[in-house]
């Protein structure tokens, strides 16, 4: 076993001494979505409940907000999925099998121990392929310090199939299962492998859950597999899916296939096509958790590879989406709702909902954060503008064609999908400094997109739009801003 514990104070000290030479600016930094205290964030990892608190790890480069190179596991915890506290970095790329990055993975909690499964990235300089992936294991008995297993890697992998990663582990009856994302056939087709173990350390491949027939990409990342309201859900992030009209317009996708699964044969039988989970620009690399209340909760990286958003010059890159509870509707659509605890972050009701008919009134969000609720007659078109200086995001509903559009302007600003509300048009919109999440109806359609305001953020209905209800709630800060957090860490390291 290798103790990573001793390294923590030294590296923290470097942090505190400003090794990055950069302050995290507040203008784009989220007030209530988790973001790294400094540096880079990508995928959510190790989402679990430990000692009645939610823990979330994430792909993190503490040394730069410009690149994910040599990712670590950043770490935060929350009593309620709303207020987050940053914890010391959980794992460093300090072993031969993970020196090229402590890549994504998951956590399984058993008998007060956190069992962590992750991918070690190995860079093979000057060789073809130039990297390979191994699966590794670590444990924590205090939820703060992590010990990598001496027998790592637990699954060595095949150097001819270098892309083999992102273990998601769960237990069913007396057996442990792991799904892994993989690219095979000379890196041309994506698939998901199922492994099993009886002791958490020795694993064997037991089946291929599903694979690309060519139309679903060359690599499937970040797989997750779980039962939801009587169906099995294979949730993953395929790379290399071609755009088709309004579908698959992002660089990479995240979506799901529903099906049936039998633990005796370990066969997954798909009963649906691949469907995108979200229709905005920025949802990737999801991870779910089954919490103590039996809720299936998903969280995603609220960003996308190669976006190069301007926050990268503000000392941080990447945020998480709101945690969302998942349900399955009778027509086989996954419904996503912000966890109900979100109401704890609601501050004052700035604009109480009441009938508004073509009002030209503009509402200014406090501290660039808030929740907007709209209810309207679904037989009319509707437009809502979220604006800041020269920046505008338009949300529109087209009653004739049954479509919703988010347009953030600029190149490739439009995202659109079908939505035919049953009954009234209902929207919940969460705005947070540099992000917008739109939940349509009961959450059957969502859009999550980043945008970068030019000052205060205002909201108004389109001139011709009529709504029966528009309300704006303030949302208070529940995530410490990077700068403030340095203070907290100082206390934590010094103490
Ligand atoms: C997804 C991903 C994972 C990998 C991680 C590396 O965004 O590419 O497949 O483990 O990011 O940071």
Short mmCIF file of C-alpha atoms and ligand atoms in Angstrom, two decimals:
data_model
loop_
_atom_site.label_atom_id
_atom_site.label_comp_id
_atom_site.label_asym_id
_atom_site.label_seq_id
_atom_site.Cartn_x
_atom_site.Cartn_y
_atom_site.Cartn_z
CA UNK A 1 0.00 0.00 0.00
CA UNK A 2 1.27 3.47 -0.79
CA UNK A 3 0.39 6.29 1.56
CA UNK A 4 -0.47 9.41 -0.37
CA UNK A 5 -1.32 11.18 2.86
CA UNK A 6 2.12 12.67 3.53
CA UNK A 7 2.20 14.43 0.20
CA UNK A 8 -0.94 16.40 0.90
CA UNK A 9 0.42 19.19 3.14
CA UNK A 10 3.33 20.00 0.82
CA UNK A 11 1.19 20.27 -2.25
CA UNK A 12 -1.43 22.26 -0.37
CA UNK A 13 1.24 24.64 0.78
CA UNK A 14 2.26 25.19 -2.82
CA UNK A 15 -1.37 25.91 -3.59
CA UNK A 16 -1.59 28.40 -0.79
CA UNK A 17 1.60 30.10 -1.79
CA UNK A 18 0.01 30.74 -5.12
CA UNK A 19 1.95 28.20 -7.18
CA UNK A 20 -0.46 29.02 -10.00
CA UNK A 21 0.28 32.69 -9.79
CA UNK A 22 -3.39 33.23 -10.45
CA UNK A 23 -6.44 34.44 -8.57
CA UNK A 24 -9.80 32.93 -9.32
CA UNK A 25 -12.06 35.72 -10.54
CA UNK A 26 -15.68 35.83 -9.48
CA UNK A 27 -17.46 37.05 -12.63
CA UNK A 28 -18.06 33.57 -14.13
CA UNK A 29 -17.54 31.54 -10.98
CA UNK A 30 -20.75 29.69 -10.01
CA UNK A 31 -22.61 30.55 -6.81
CA UNK A 32 -24.40 27.21 -6.37
CA UNK A 33 -22.85 24.75 -8.82
CA UNK A 34 -19.71 22.94 -7.76
CA UNK A 35 -16.54 24.19 -9.47
CA UNK A 36 -12.87 23.59 -8.66
CA UNK A 37 -11.35 25.95 -6.08
CA UNK A 38 -8.71 26.68 -8.69
CA UNK A 39 -7.53 25.05 -11.91
CA UNK A 40 -9.25 22.55 -14.15
CA UNK A 41 -12.30 20.31 -13.60
CA UNK A 42 -13.80 17.68 -15.87
CA UNK A 43 -15.79 14.51 -15.17
CA UNK A 44 -17.58 13.80 -11.88
CA UNK A 45 -16.09 10.76 -10.17
CA UNK A 46 -16.70 8.60 -7.08
CA UNK A 47 -20.16 10.07 -6.39
CA UNK A 48 -21.26 8.36 -3.16
CA UNK A 49 -22.76 8.70 0.30
CA UNK A 50 -20.28 8.20 3.10
CA UNK A 51 -21.18 8.74 6.78
CA UNK A 52 -24.42 10.39 5.70
CA UNK A 53 -22.66 12.96 3.56
CA UNK A 54 -22.50 13.15 -0.21
CA UNK A 55 -18.98 12.96 -1.61
CA UNK A 56 -18.13 14.02 -5.11
CA UNK A 57 -14.71 13.67 -6.69
CA UNK A 58 -13.78 15.09 -10.04
CA UNK A 59 -11.08 15.12 -12.67
CA UNK A 60 -8.87 17.98 -11.58
CA UNK A 61 -5.69 19.70 -12.65
CA UNK A 62 -4.77 21.97 -9.74
CA UNK A 63 -1.87 23.45 -11.65
CA UNK A 64 -3.64 25.00 -14.60
CA UNK A 65 -7.06 26.03 -15.81
CA UNK A 66 -5.89 25.77 -19.40
CA UNK A 67 -5.40 22.02 -19.68
CA UNK A 68 -6.47 18.73 -18.12
CA UNK A 69 -2.95 17.32 -18.41
CA UNK A 70 -2.03 15.04 -15.49
CA UNK A 71 -5.40 14.96 -13.84
CA UNK A 72 -5.80 14.32 -10.11
CA UNK A 73 -8.97 13.48 -8.18
CA UNK A 74 -10.35 16.70 -6.70
CA UNK A 75 -12.77 16.20 -3.81
CA UNK A 76 -15.76 17.95 -2.24
CA UNK A 77 -18.52 16.93 0.13
CA UNK A 78 -22.00 18.10 0.95
CA UNK A 79 -24.62 17.34 3.59
CA UNK A 80 -27.47 17.97 1.13
CA UNK A 81 -26.18 18.18 -2.48
CA UNK A 82 -26.57 21.96 -2.28
CA UNK A 83 -23.84 23.36 0.01
CA UNK A 84 -20.40 22.09 -0.92
CA UNK A 85 -17.15 22.08 0.97
CA UNK A 86 -13.83 21.54 -0.79
CA UNK A 87 -11.59 18.83 0.63
CA UNK A 88 -7.92 18.11 -0.03
CA UNK A 89 -7.05 16.47 -3.33
CA UNK A 90 -7.81 12.76 -2.95
CA UNK A 91 -5.38 11.18 -5.42
CA UNK A 92 -2.28 12.32 -7.30
CA UNK A 93 -0.78 10.86 -10.49
CA UNK A 94 2.16 9.41 -8.57
CA UNK A 95 2.37 5.73 -9.52
CA UNK A 96 3.76 4.00 -12.60
CA UNK A 97 0.26 2.89 -13.59
CA UNK A 98 -1.37 6.35 -13.24
CA UNK A 99 1.52 8.75 -13.88
CA UNK A 100 -0.25 9.99 -17.02
CA UNK A 101 -3.36 10.94 -15.05
CA UNK A 102 -5.68 9.58 -12.37
CA UNK A 103 -8.58 9.15 -14.76
CA UNK A 104 -12.28 8.72 -14.05
CA UNK A 105 -13.89 6.11 -11.83
CA UNK A 106 -16.40 5.44 -9.10
CA UNK A 107 -16.82 4.62 -5.41
CA UNK A 108 -18.53 1.79 -3.58
CA UNK A 109 -19.16 2.25 0.14
CA UNK A 110 -19.21 -0.82 2.35
CA UNK A 111 -18.75 -1.11 6.12
CA UNK A 112 -17.50 2.47 6.56
CA UNK A 113 -14.89 2.04 3.85
CA UNK A 114 -14.86 3.86 0.55
CA UNK A 115 -13.66 1.55 -2.21
CA UNK A 116 -12.46 3.54 -5.18
CA UNK A 117 -12.08 2.15 -8.70
CA UNK A 118 -10.40 4.35 -11.26
CA UNK A 119 -8.40 4.32 -14.46
CA UNK A 120 -4.67 4.87 -14.44
CA UNK A 121 -3.51 6.52 -17.63
CA UNK A 122 -0.06 5.52 -18.80
CA UNK A 123 1.67 7.65 -21.41
CA UNK A 124 3.85 5.70 -23.83
CA UNK A 125 6.03 8.47 -25.22
CA UNK A 126 6.98 8.03 -28.87
CA UNK A 127 5.11 4.71 -29.24
CA UNK A 128 2.01 3.67 -31.12
CA UNK A 129 -0.44 3.74 -29.42
CA UNK A 130 0.96 6.60 -27.32
CA UNK A 131 -1.00 5.71 -24.17
CA UNK A 132 -2.77 2.87 -22.47
CA UNK A 133 -5.27 2.51 -19.63
CA UNK A 134 -5.20 0.31 -16.51
CA UNK A 135 -7.83 -0.13 -13.82
CA UNK A 136 -6.73 0.61 -10.27
CA UNK A 137 -8.15 0.41 -6.77
CA UNK A 138 -7.82 2.55 -3.63
CA UNK A 139 -9.54 2.73 -0.26
CA UNK A 140 -10.35 5.31 2.36
CA UNK A 141 -11.48 4.67 5.91
CA UNK A 142 -11.89 8.34 6.85
CA UNK A 143 -13.34 9.82 3.66
CA UNK A 144 -10.41 12.24 3.31
CA UNK A 145 -7.20 10.27 2.77
CA UNK A 146 -6.82 7.56 0.17
CA UNK A 147 -4.47 4.62 -0.08
CA UNK A 148 -3.76 3.05 -3.42
CA UNK A 149 -3.69 -0.73 -3.47
CA UNK A 150 -0.19 -2.29 -3.60
CA UNK A 151 -1.35 -4.90 -6.10
CA UNK A 152 -2.43 -2.31 -8.69
CA UNK A 153 -3.33 -2.43 -11.47
CA UNK A 154 -6.20 -4.77 -10.69
CA UNK A 155 -7.10 -5.01 -14.39
CA UNK A 156 -4.01 -4.51 -16.51
CA UNK A 157 -5.79 -4.03 -19.85
CA UNK A 158 -4.65 -4.76 -23.33
CA UNK A 159 -2.11 -2.37 -24.87
CA UNK A 160 -3.58 -3.06 -28.32
CA UNK A 161 -6.85 -1.55 -27.09
CA UNK A 162 -5.49 1.49 -25.27
CA UNK A 163 -8.86 3.12 -24.59
CA UNK A 164 -10.34 1.08 -21.78
CA UNK A 165 -11.53 3.15 -18.87
CA UNK A 166 -13.93 4.74 -16.38
CA UNK A 167 -14.99 1.84 -14.11
CA UNK A 168 -18.42 2.19 -12.50
CA UNK A 169 -18.90 -0.39 -9.76
CA UNK A 170 -21.96 -1.65 -7.87
CA UNK A 171 -22.98 -4.68 -5.83
CA UNK A 172 -25.85 -7.03 -6.63
CA UNK A 173 -26.59 -9.76 -4.11
CA UNK A 174 -23.14 -11.21 -3.25
CA UNK A 175 -21.34 -10.14 -6.41
CA UNK A 176 -19.65 -6.92 -7.47
CA UNK A 177 -20.05 -5.66 -11.02
CA UNK A 178 -18.10 -3.13 -13.04
CA UNK A 179 -18.84 -1.53 -16.39
CA UNK A 180 -15.93 -0.21 -18.44
CA UNK A 181 -15.88 1.97 -21.55
CA UNK A 182 -13.80 0.65 -24.41
CA UNK A 183 -12.86 1.17 -28.04
CA UNK A 184 -12.12 -1.97 -30.07
CA UNK A 185 -11.54 -2.97 -33.68
CA UNK A 186 -8.49 -0.73 -33.98
CA UNK A 187 -10.13 2.09 -32.08
CA UNK A 188 -13.01 2.29 -34.53
CA UNK A 189 -16.00 1.07 -32.47
CA UNK A 190 -17.16 1.87 -28.96
CA UNK A 191 -18.53 -0.67 -26.50
CA UNK A 192 -19.18 -1.38 -22.84
CA UNK A 193 -17.71 -4.36 -21.06
CA UNK A 194 -19.12 -5.96 -17.93
CA UNK A 195 -16.78 -7.40 -15.31
CA UNK A 196 -17.57 -9.19 -12.06
CA UNK A 197 -15.79 -9.99 -8.82
CA UNK A 198 -16.55 -11.74 -5.56
CA UNK A 199 -13.83 -10.04 -3.51
CA UNK A 200 -13.63 -6.48 -4.97
CA UNK A 201 -10.05 -7.01 -6.16
CA UNK A 202 -10.01 -9.91 -8.64
CA UNK A 203 -12.14 -9.17 -11.68
CA UNK A 204 -13.09 -11.14 -14.77
CA UNK A 205 -14.79 -10.01 -17.96
CA UNK A 206 -18.23 -11.63 -18.12
CA UNK A 207 -20.03 -9.97 -21.02
CA UNK A 208 -20.22 -7.17 -23.54
CA UNK A 209 -23.24 -5.12 -22.52
CA UNK A 210 -23.58 -3.28 -25.81
CA UNK A 211 -21.47 -2.04 -28.69
CA UNK A 212 -21.52 0.44 -31.54
CA UNK A 213 -22.68 -0.84 -34.91
CA UNK A 214 -20.71 1.98 -36.49
CA UNK A 215 -23.36 4.68 -36.17
CA UNK A 216 -22.76 5.19 -32.45
CA UNK A 217 -19.13 6.19 -32.48
CA UNK A 218 -15.61 4.92 -31.99
CA UNK A 219 -15.31 5.16 -28.19
CA UNK A 220 -17.81 4.94 -25.34
CA UNK A 221 -16.68 6.80 -22.22
CA UNK A 222 -18.01 6.99 -18.66
CA UNK A 223 -20.53 4.13 -18.67
CA UNK A 224 -23.12 3.72 -15.95
CA UNK A 225 -25.66 0.91 -15.63
CA UNK A 226 -28.64 0.84 -13.27
CA UNK A 227 -32.25 -0.09 -12.82
CA UNK A 228 -34.78 2.72 -13.02
CA UNK A 229 -38.51 2.19 -12.57
CA UNK A 230 -38.45 -1.37 -13.91
CA UNK A 231 -36.05 -0.88 -16.82
CA UNK A 232 -32.26 -1.02 -17.07
CA UNK A 233 -30.49 2.10 -18.22
CA UNK A 234 -27.15 2.07 -20.00
CA UNK A 235 -25.94 5.66 -19.71
CA UNK A 236 -22.70 6.58 -21.46
CA UNK A 237 -20.83 9.19 -23.45
CA UNK A 238 -20.06 8.10 -27.01
CA UNK A 239 -17.44 9.87 -29.10
CA UNK A 240 -17.65 10.02 -32.87
CA UNK A 241 -21.42 10.18 -33.44
CA UNK A 242 -22.29 12.19 -36.56
CA UNK A 243 -24.75 15.09 -36.22
CA UNK A 244 -28.24 14.41 -37.60
CA UNK A 245 -30.43 17.49 -37.94
CA UNK A 246 -30.95 18.85 -34.42
CA UNK A 247 -29.42 15.76 -32.82
CA UNK A 248 -25.83 15.06 -31.72
CA UNK A 249 -24.60 18.58 -32.38
CA UNK A 250 -22.01 18.63 -29.61
CA UNK A 251 -18.45 17.44 -30.07
CA UNK A 252 -19.31 14.32 -28.03
CA UNK A 253 -22.67 13.09 -26.72
CA UNK A 254 -24.13 11.77 -23.50
CA UNK A 255 -27.21 9.61 -23.65
CA UNK A 256 -28.86 6.33 -22.79
CA UNK A 257 -30.25 3.11 -24.13
CA UNK A 258 -33.05 1.39 -22.19
CA UNK A 259 -33.33 -2.34 -22.02
CA UNK A 260 -33.82 -5.51 -20.04
CA UNK A 261 -31.08 -7.23 -18.11
CA UNK A 262 -30.86 -10.64 -16.61
CA UNK A 263 -28.27 -11.25 -13.87
CA UNK A 264 -28.34 -15.00 -14.60
CA UNK A 265 -27.22 -14.61 -18.23
CA UNK A 266 -25.59 -11.16 -17.87
CA UNK A 267 -27.13 -10.17 -21.16
CA UNK A 268 -28.50 -6.70 -21.81
CA UNK A 269 -31.29 -6.58 -24.39
CA UNK A 270 -31.84 -3.03 -25.65
CA UNK A 271 -35.46 -1.97 -26.07
CA UNK A 272 -34.84 1.61 -27.17
CA UNK A 273 -32.67 3.67 -29.46
CA UNK A 274 -29.90 5.86 -28.07
CA UNK A 275 -31.41 9.10 -26.71
CA UNK A 276 -29.54 12.22 -25.67
CA UNK A 277 -29.92 12.97 -21.98
CA UNK A 278 -29.81 16.75 -22.41
CA UNK A 279 -30.19 19.03 -25.42
CA UNK A 280 -27.86 21.89 -24.47
CA UNK A 281 -24.23 22.49 -25.39
CA UNK A 282 -22.59 21.30 -22.20
CA UNK A 283 -23.44 18.00 -20.57
CA UNK A 284 -20.83 15.27 -20.61
CA UNK A 285 -19.44 12.30 -18.69
CA UNK A 286 -22.36 11.73 -16.32
CA UNK A 287 -22.22 9.71 -13.13
CA UNK A 288 -25.14 8.52 -10.99
CA UNK A 289 -25.57 7.58 -7.37
CA UNK A 290 -28.26 5.65 -5.54
CA UNK A 291 -28.65 7.54 -2.28
CA UNK A 292 -29.88 6.41 1.14
CA UNK A 293 -33.40 7.48 0.22
CA UNK A 294 -33.36 5.25 -2.88
CA UNK A 295 -33.07 8.19 -5.28
CA UNK A 296 -31.10 7.77 -8.49
CA UNK A 297 -29.25 11.08 -8.85
CA UNK A 298 -27.18 12.13 -11.84
CA UNK A 299 -24.52 14.80 -12.10
CA UNK A 300 -22.52 15.77 -15.19
CA UNK A 301 -19.59 17.84 -16.26
CA UNK A 302 -21.24 21.12 -17.30
CA UNK A 303 -18.77 21.76 -20.10
CA UNK A 304 -17.40 19.90 -23.08
CA UNK A 305 -13.97 19.09 -24.43
CA UNK A 306 -12.37 21.78 -26.61
CA UNK A 307 -14.83 24.53 -25.68
CA UNK A 308 -12.06 26.82 -24.45
CA UNK A 309 -14.50 29.03 -22.59
CA UNK A 310 -13.22 32.41 -21.33
CA UNK A 311 -13.32 31.32 -17.66
CA UNK A 312 -10.05 29.51 -18.38
CA UNK A 313 -8.33 32.92 -18.10
CA UNK A 314 -10.08 33.54 -14.77
CA UNK A 315 -8.21 30.78 -12.95
CA UNK A 316 -10.72 27.96 -13.31
CA UNK A 317 -12.30 25.74 -15.95
CA UNK A 318 -15.33 23.52 -15.63
CA UNK A 319 -18.32 23.28 -13.34
CA UNK A 320 -20.82 20.53 -12.47
CA UNK A 321 -24.51 20.51 -13.36
CA UNK A 322 -27.07 20.58 -10.58
CA UNK A 323 -27.60 17.10 -9.14
CA UNK A 324 -30.82 15.82 -10.71
CA UNK A 325 -33.14 13.06 -9.58
CA UNK A 326 -33.99 10.61 -12.35
CA UNK A 327 -37.32 8.92 -13.07
CA UNK A 328 -38.54 6.99 -16.08
CA UNK A 329 -41.73 8.12 -17.79
CA UNK A 330 -44.16 5.62 -19.26
CA UNK A 331 -43.03 6.53 -22.80
CA UNK A 332 -39.44 5.56 -22.00
CA UNK A 333 -37.98 9.03 -21.48
CA UNK A 334 -35.71 9.77 -18.56
CA UNK A 335 -37.10 12.64 -16.53
CA UNK A 336 -34.63 14.88 -14.69
CA UNK A 337 -35.51 17.15 -11.78
CA UNK A 338 -33.12 19.24 -9.72
CA UNK A 339 -32.97 17.52 -6.33
CA UNK A 340 -35.65 18.90 -4.04
CA UNK A 341 -32.99 20.14 -1.59
CA UNK A 342 -32.29 22.94 -4.10
CA UNK A 343 -35.12 24.88 -2.47
CA UNK A 344 -32.78 25.33 0.55
CA UNK A 345 -30.65 27.65 -1.56
CA UNK A 346 -33.61 29.79 -2.53
CA UNK A 347 -33.35 33.28 -1.19
CA UNK A 348 -35.95 35.98 -1.55
CA UNK A 349 -38.71 35.75 -4.05
CA UNK A 350 -37.70 38.78 -6.11
CA UNK A 351 -40.63 38.72 -8.50
CA UNK A 352 -43.69 36.97 -7.16
CA UNK A 353 -45.49 35.09 -9.89
CA UNK A 354 -48.57 36.75 -11.25
CA UNK A 355 -50.28 37.21 -14.57
CA UNK A 356 -48.10 39.03 -17.08
CA UNK A 357 -49.42 39.89 -20.47
CA UNK A 358 -46.79 40.95 -22.95
CA UNK A 359 -45.05 42.85 -20.15
CA UNK A 360 -41.86 44.58 -21.21
CA UNK A 361 -40.51 44.52 -17.68
CA UNK A 362 -36.89 43.47 -17.17
CA UNK A 363 -35.78 41.69 -13.98
CA UNK A 364 -32.21 41.86 -12.78
CA UNK A 365 -30.87 38.76 -11.05
CA UNK A 366 -29.13 39.33 -7.75
CA UNK A 367 -25.47 38.33 -7.91
CA UNK A 368 -26.12 36.77 -11.34
CA UNK A 369 -27.91 33.80 -9.79
CA UNK A 370 -31.53 32.77 -9.61
CA UNK A 371 -34.35 30.51 -10.58
CA UNK A 372 -37.01 31.68 -13.02
CA UNK A 373 -40.35 29.89 -13.23
CA UNK A 374 -42.68 30.37 -16.16
CA UNK A 375 -46.16 29.01 -16.76
CA UNK A 376 -48.07 29.73 -19.92
CA UNK A 377 -50.72 28.46 -22.27
CA UNK A 378 -49.02 25.80 -24.41
CA UNK A 379 -50.98 26.75 -27.51
CA UNK A 380 -49.03 30.03 -27.89
CA UNK A 381 -45.40 30.66 -28.77
CA UNK A 382 -43.19 31.99 -26.00
CA UNK A 383 -39.80 33.69 -25.82
CA UNK A 384 -37.68 34.50 -22.81
CA UNK A 385 -34.46 36.48 -22.98
CA UNK A 386 -31.59 36.15 -20.54
CA UNK A 387 -29.28 39.06 -21.26
CA UNK A 388 -26.14 40.76 -20.13
CA UNK A 389 -24.61 43.63 -22.08
CA UNK A 390 -24.17 42.37 -25.61
CA UNK A 391 -24.68 38.73 -24.59
CA UNK A 392 -28.10 37.18 -25.04
CA UNK A 393 -29.54 33.69 -24.56
CA UNK A 394 -32.99 33.22 -26.05
CA UNK A 395 -35.25 30.41 -24.90
CA UNK A 396 -38.20 29.88 -27.20
CA UNK A 397 -41.14 27.57 -27.51
CA UNK A 398 -42.73 27.02 -30.90
CA UNK A 399 -46.30 25.85 -30.32
CA UNK A 400 -46.98 24.97 -33.96
CA UNK A 401 -44.04 22.63 -34.36
CA UNK A 402 -43.84 21.53 -30.73
CA UNK A 403 -40.20 22.54 -30.31
CA UNK A 404 -38.00 24.26 -27.75
CA UNK A 405 -34.87 26.18 -28.75
CA UNK A 406 -31.99 27.57 -26.77
CA UNK A 407 -29.96 30.08 -28.75
CA UNK A 408 -26.88 31.49 -27.07
CA UNK A 409 -25.76 33.35 -30.19
CA UNK A 410 -22.38 33.17 -31.88
CA UNK A 411 -21.16 30.23 -33.90
CA UNK A 412 -23.17 27.07 -33.31
CA UNK A 413 -25.36 28.85 -30.75
CA UNK A 414 -28.60 27.00 -31.46
CA UNK A 415 -29.81 23.81 -29.80
CA UNK A 416 -33.34 22.58 -30.45
CA UNK A 417 -35.51 19.58 -29.74
CA UNK A 418 -39.10 18.44 -29.86
CA UNK A 419 -41.26 19.11 -26.85
CA UNK A 420 -45.00 18.76 -26.77
CA UNK A 421 -46.12 19.71 -23.28
CA UNK A 422 -49.01 17.79 -21.86
CA UNK A 423 -51.16 20.60 -20.47
CA UNK A 424 -49.53 23.91 -19.64
CA UNK A 425 -46.09 25.09 -20.70
CA UNK A 426 -43.94 24.90 -17.56
CA UNK A 427 -40.33 26.01 -17.45
CA UNK A 428 -37.84 26.14 -14.58
CA UNK A 429 -34.64 27.96 -15.46
CA UNK A 430 -31.59 28.02 -13.25
CA UNK A 431 -29.08 30.76 -14.02
CA UNK A 432 -25.73 30.78 -12.25
CA UNK A 433 -23.09 33.34 -13.29
CA UNK A 434 -22.07 31.50 -16.48
CA UNK A 435 -24.65 28.75 -16.89
CA UNK A 436 -28.27 28.13 -17.77
CA UNK A 437 -30.25 24.95 -17.08
CA UNK A 438 -33.73 24.80 -18.52
CA UNK A 439 -36.11 22.09 -17.25
CA UNK A 440 -39.22 21.74 -19.43
CA UNK A 441 -42.44 20.34 -18.00
CA UNK A 442 -41.67 17.65 -15.44
CA UNK A 443 -38.07 17.46 -16.68
CA UNK A 444 -38.70 15.37 -19.79
CA UNK A 445 -36.58 17.81 -21.80
CA UNK A 446 -33.59 19.71 -20.44
CA UNK A 447 -31.06 22.11 -21.92
CA UNK A 448 -27.80 22.88 -20.16
CA UNK A 449 -25.55 25.47 -21.73
CA UNK A 450 -22.82 27.76 -20.55
CA UNK A 451 -22.80 31.47 -21.45
CA UNK A 452 -20.49 34.28 -20.47
CA UNK A 453 -22.21 37.48 -19.36
CA UNK A 454 -20.91 40.99 -19.68
CA UNK A 455 -22.08 42.29 -16.30
CA UNK A 456 -25.40 41.97 -14.46
CA UNK A 457 -27.87 39.42 -15.86
CA UNK A 458 -31.42 40.42 -16.71
CA UNK A 459 -34.47 38.41 -17.70
CA UNK A 460 -37.47 39.47 -19.76
CA UNK A 461 -40.27 37.94 -21.76
CA UNK A 462 -40.48 38.56 -25.50
CA UNK A 463 -42.74 41.48 -26.48
CA UNK A 464 -45.35 39.19 -28.00
CA UNK A 465 -45.17 36.51 -25.34
CA UNK A 466 -47.88 35.98 -22.79
CA UNK A 467 -47.27 34.07 -19.57
CA UNK A 468 -49.67 33.34 -16.77
CA UNK A 469 -46.89 33.22 -14.24
CA UNK A 470 -43.32 34.48 -14.16
CA UNK A 471 -41.41 34.43 -10.90
CA UNK A 472 -37.77 35.04 -10.11
CA UNK A 473 -36.14 33.66 -6.98
CA UNK A 474 -32.77 34.69 -5.72
CA UNK A 475 -30.41 31.74 -5.08
CA UNK A 476 -27.80 32.22 -2.40
CA UNK A 477 -24.16 31.19 -2.61
CA UNK A 478 -23.66 27.59 -1.52
CA UNK A 479 -20.26 26.94 -3.10
CA UNK A 480 -17.32 28.88 -1.69
CA UNK A 481 -15.61 30.98 -4.30
CA UNK A 482 -12.08 29.79 -5.08
CA UNK A 483 -10.41 32.72 -3.30
CA UNK A 484 -12.43 32.25 -0.11
CA UNK A 485 -11.61 28.62 -0.13
CA UNK A 486 -7.92 29.22 0.10
CA UNK A 487 -8.58 30.76 3.49
CA UNK A 488 -10.52 27.70 4.55
CA UNK A 489 -7.77 25.39 3.40
CA UNK A 490 -5.23 27.42 5.24
CA UNK A 491 -7.09 26.74 8.46
CA UNK A 492 -7.52 23.11 7.46
CA UNK A 493 -3.83 22.53 6.61
CA UNK A 494 -2.48 24.57 9.51
CA UNK A 495 -4.80 22.80 11.96
C1 LIG B 1 -14.24 11.81 -20.22
C2 LIG B 1 -12.81 11.35 -20.07
C3 LIG B 1 -12.75 9.96 -19.47
C4 LIG B 1 -11.40 9.94 -18.83
C5 LIG B 1 -11.28 11.36 -18.32
C6 LIG B 1 -9.86 11.90 -18.34
O1 LIG B 1 -14.37 13.19 -20.28
O2 LIG B 1 -12.15 11.40 -21.31
O3 LIG B 1 -12.95 8.92 -20.39
O4 LIG B 1 -11.28 9.00 -17.79
O5 LIG B 1 -12.10 12.15 -19.15
O6 LIG B 1 -9.82 13.14 -17.69
#
